[in-house]
JSON list of C-alpha atoms in Angstrom, two decimals:
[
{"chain": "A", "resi": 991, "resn": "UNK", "atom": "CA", "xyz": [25.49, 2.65, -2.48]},
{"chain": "A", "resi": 992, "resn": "UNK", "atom": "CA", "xyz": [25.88, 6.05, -5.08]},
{"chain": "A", "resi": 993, "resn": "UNK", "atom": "CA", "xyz": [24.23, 9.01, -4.26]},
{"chain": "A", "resi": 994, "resn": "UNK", "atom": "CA", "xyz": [23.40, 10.38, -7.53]},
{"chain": "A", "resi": 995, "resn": "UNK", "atom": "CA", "xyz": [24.39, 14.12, -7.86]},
{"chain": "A", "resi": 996, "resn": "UNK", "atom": "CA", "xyz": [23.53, 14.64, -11.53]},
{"chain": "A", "resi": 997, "resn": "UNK", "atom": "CA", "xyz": [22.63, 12.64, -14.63]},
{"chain": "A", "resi": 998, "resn": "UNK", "atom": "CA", "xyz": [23.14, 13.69, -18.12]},
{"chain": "A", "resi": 999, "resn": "UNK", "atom": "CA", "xyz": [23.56, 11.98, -21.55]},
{"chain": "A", "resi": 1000, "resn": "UNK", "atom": "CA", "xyz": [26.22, 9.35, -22.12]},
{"chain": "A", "resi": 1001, "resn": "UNK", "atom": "CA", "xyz": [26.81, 9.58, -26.23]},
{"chain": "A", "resi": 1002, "resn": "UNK", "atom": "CA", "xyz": [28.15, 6.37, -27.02]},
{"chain": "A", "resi": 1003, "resn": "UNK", "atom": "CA", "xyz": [25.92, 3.53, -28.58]},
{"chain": "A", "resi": 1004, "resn": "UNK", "atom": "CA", "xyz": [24.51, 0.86, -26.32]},
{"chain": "A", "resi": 1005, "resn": "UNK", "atom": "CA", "xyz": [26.36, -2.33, -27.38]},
{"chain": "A", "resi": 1006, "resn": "UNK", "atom": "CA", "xyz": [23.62, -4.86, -26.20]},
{"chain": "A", "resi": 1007, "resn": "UNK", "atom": "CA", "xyz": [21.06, -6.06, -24.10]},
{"chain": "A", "resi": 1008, "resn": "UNK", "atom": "CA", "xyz": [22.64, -6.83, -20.65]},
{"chain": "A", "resi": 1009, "resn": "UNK", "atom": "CA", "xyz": [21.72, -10.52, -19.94]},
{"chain": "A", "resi": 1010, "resn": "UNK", "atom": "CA", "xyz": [21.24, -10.00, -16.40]},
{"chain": "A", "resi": 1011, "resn": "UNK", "atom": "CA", "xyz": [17.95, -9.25, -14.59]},
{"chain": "A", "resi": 1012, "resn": "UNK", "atom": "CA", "xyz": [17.25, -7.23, -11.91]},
{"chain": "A", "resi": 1013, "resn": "UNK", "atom": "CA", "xyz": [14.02, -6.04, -9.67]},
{"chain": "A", "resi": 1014, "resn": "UNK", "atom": "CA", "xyz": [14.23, -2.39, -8.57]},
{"chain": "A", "resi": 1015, "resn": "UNK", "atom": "CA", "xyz": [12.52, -1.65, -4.82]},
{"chain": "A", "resi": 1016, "resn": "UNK", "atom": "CA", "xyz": [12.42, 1.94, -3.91]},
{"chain": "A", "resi": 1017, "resn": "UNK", "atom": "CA", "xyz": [12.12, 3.79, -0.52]},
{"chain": "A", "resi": 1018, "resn": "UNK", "atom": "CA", "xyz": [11.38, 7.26, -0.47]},
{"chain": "A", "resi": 1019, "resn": "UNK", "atom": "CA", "xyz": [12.67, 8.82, 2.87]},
{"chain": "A", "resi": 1020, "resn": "UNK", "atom": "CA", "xyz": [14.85, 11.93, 4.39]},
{"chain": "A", "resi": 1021, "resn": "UNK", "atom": "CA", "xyz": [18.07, 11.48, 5.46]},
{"chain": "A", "resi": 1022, "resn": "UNK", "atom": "CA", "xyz": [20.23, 14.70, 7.03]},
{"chain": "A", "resi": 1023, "resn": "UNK", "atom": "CA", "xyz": [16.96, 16.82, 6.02]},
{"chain": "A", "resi": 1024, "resn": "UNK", "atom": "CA", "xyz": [17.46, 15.54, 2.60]},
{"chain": "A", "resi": 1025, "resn": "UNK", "atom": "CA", "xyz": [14.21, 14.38, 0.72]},
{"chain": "A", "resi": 1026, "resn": "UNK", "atom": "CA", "xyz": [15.69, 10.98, -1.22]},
{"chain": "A", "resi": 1027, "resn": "UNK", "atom": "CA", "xyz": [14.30, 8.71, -3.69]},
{"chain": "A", "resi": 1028, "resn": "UNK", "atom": "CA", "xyz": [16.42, 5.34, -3.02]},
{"chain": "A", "resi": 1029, "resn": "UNK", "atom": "CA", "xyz": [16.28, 2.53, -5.83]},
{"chain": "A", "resi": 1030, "resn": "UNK", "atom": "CA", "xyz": [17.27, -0.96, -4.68]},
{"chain": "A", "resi": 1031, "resn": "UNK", "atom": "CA", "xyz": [17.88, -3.40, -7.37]},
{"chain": "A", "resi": 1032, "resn": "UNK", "atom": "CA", "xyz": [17.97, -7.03, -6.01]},
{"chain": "A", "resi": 1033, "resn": "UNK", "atom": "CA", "xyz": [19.70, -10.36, -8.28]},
{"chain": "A", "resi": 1034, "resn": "UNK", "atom": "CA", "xyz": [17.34, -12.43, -10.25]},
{"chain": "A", "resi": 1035, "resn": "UNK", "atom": "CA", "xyz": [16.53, -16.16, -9.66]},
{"chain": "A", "resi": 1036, "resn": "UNK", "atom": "CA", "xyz": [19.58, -17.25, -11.67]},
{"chain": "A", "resi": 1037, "resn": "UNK", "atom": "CA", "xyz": [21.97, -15.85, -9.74]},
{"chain": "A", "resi": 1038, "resn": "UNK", "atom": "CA", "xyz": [24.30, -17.43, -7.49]},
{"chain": "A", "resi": 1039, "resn": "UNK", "atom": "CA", "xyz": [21.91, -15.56, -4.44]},
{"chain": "A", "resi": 1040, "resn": "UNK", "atom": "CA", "xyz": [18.55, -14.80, -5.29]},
{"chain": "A", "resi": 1041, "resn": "UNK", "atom": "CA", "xyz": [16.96, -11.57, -4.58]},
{"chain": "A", "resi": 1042, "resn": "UNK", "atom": "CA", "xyz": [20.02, -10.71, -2.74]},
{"chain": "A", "resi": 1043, "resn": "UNK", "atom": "CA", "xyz": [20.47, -6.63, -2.81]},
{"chain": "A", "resi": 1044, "resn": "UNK", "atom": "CA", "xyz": [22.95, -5.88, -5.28]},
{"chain": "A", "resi": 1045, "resn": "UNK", "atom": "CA", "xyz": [23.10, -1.97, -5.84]},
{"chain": "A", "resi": 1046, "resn": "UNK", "atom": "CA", "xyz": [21.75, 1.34, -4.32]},
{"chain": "A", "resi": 1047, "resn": "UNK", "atom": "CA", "xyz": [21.25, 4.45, -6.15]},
{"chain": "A", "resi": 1048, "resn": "UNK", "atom": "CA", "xyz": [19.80, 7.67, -3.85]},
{"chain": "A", "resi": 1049, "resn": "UNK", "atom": "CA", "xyz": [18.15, 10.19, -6.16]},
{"chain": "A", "resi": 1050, "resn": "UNK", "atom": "CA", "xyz": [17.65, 13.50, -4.48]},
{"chain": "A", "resi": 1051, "resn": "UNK", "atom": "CA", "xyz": [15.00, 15.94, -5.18]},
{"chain": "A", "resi": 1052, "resn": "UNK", "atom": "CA", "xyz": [17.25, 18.05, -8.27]},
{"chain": "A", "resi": 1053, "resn": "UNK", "atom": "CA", "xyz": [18.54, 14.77, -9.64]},
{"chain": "A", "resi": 1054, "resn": "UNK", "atom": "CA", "xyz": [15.30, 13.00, -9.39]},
{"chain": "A", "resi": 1055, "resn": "UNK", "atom": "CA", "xyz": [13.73, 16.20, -11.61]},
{"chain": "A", "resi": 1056, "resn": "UNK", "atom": "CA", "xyz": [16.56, 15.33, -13.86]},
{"chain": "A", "resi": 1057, "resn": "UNK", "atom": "CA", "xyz": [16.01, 11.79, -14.53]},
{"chain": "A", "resi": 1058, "resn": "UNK", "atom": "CA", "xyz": [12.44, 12.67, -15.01]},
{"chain": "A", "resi": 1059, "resn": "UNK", "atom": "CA", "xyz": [13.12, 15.00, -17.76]},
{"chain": "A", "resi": 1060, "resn": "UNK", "atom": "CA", "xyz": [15.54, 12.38, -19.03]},
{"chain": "A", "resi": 1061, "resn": "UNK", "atom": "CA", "xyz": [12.40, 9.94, -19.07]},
{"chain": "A", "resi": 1062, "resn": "UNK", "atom": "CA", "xyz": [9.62, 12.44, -20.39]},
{"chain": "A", "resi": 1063, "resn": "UNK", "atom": "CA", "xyz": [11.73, 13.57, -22.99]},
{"chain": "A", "resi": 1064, "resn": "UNK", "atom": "CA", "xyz": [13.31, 10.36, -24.32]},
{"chain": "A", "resi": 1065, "resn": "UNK", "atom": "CA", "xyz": [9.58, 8.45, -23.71]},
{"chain": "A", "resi": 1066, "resn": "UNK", "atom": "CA", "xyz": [6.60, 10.21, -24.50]},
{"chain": "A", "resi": 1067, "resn": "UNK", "atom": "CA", "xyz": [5.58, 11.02, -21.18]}
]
């Protein structure tokens, strides 16, 4: 599990498509009085254990705003 405290630009070039798949679940909850946005990404069917949870990443609310930006900005939205 990462609990994201900020998220800025990484400069280098992406070097491919990864071949792996993964679903993203998320949970929005408070933890400590802490409003969180939790992403769970679970493996795809062609991994050695399906749909078994692989990472955790806990957004909360400043670098939630941040990856929204990121995602306005860079998309259109």
């Amino acid at each position: 599990m990462a609990y994201v405290v900020s998220v800025g630009k990484d400069e280098r070039e992406i070097s491919s498509l990864h071949p792996t798949r993964l679903t993203f679940r998320y949970m929005v909850g408070e933890q400590d009085g802490v409003k969180l946005l939790q992403l769970n990404s679970y493996g795809s069917e062609d991994r050695a254990v399906p749909d078994k949870l692989s990472q955790t990443l806990q957004f909360d609310e400043s670098s939630a705003r941040q990856l929204f930006e990121i995602i306005r900005a860079e998309f259109g939205f």
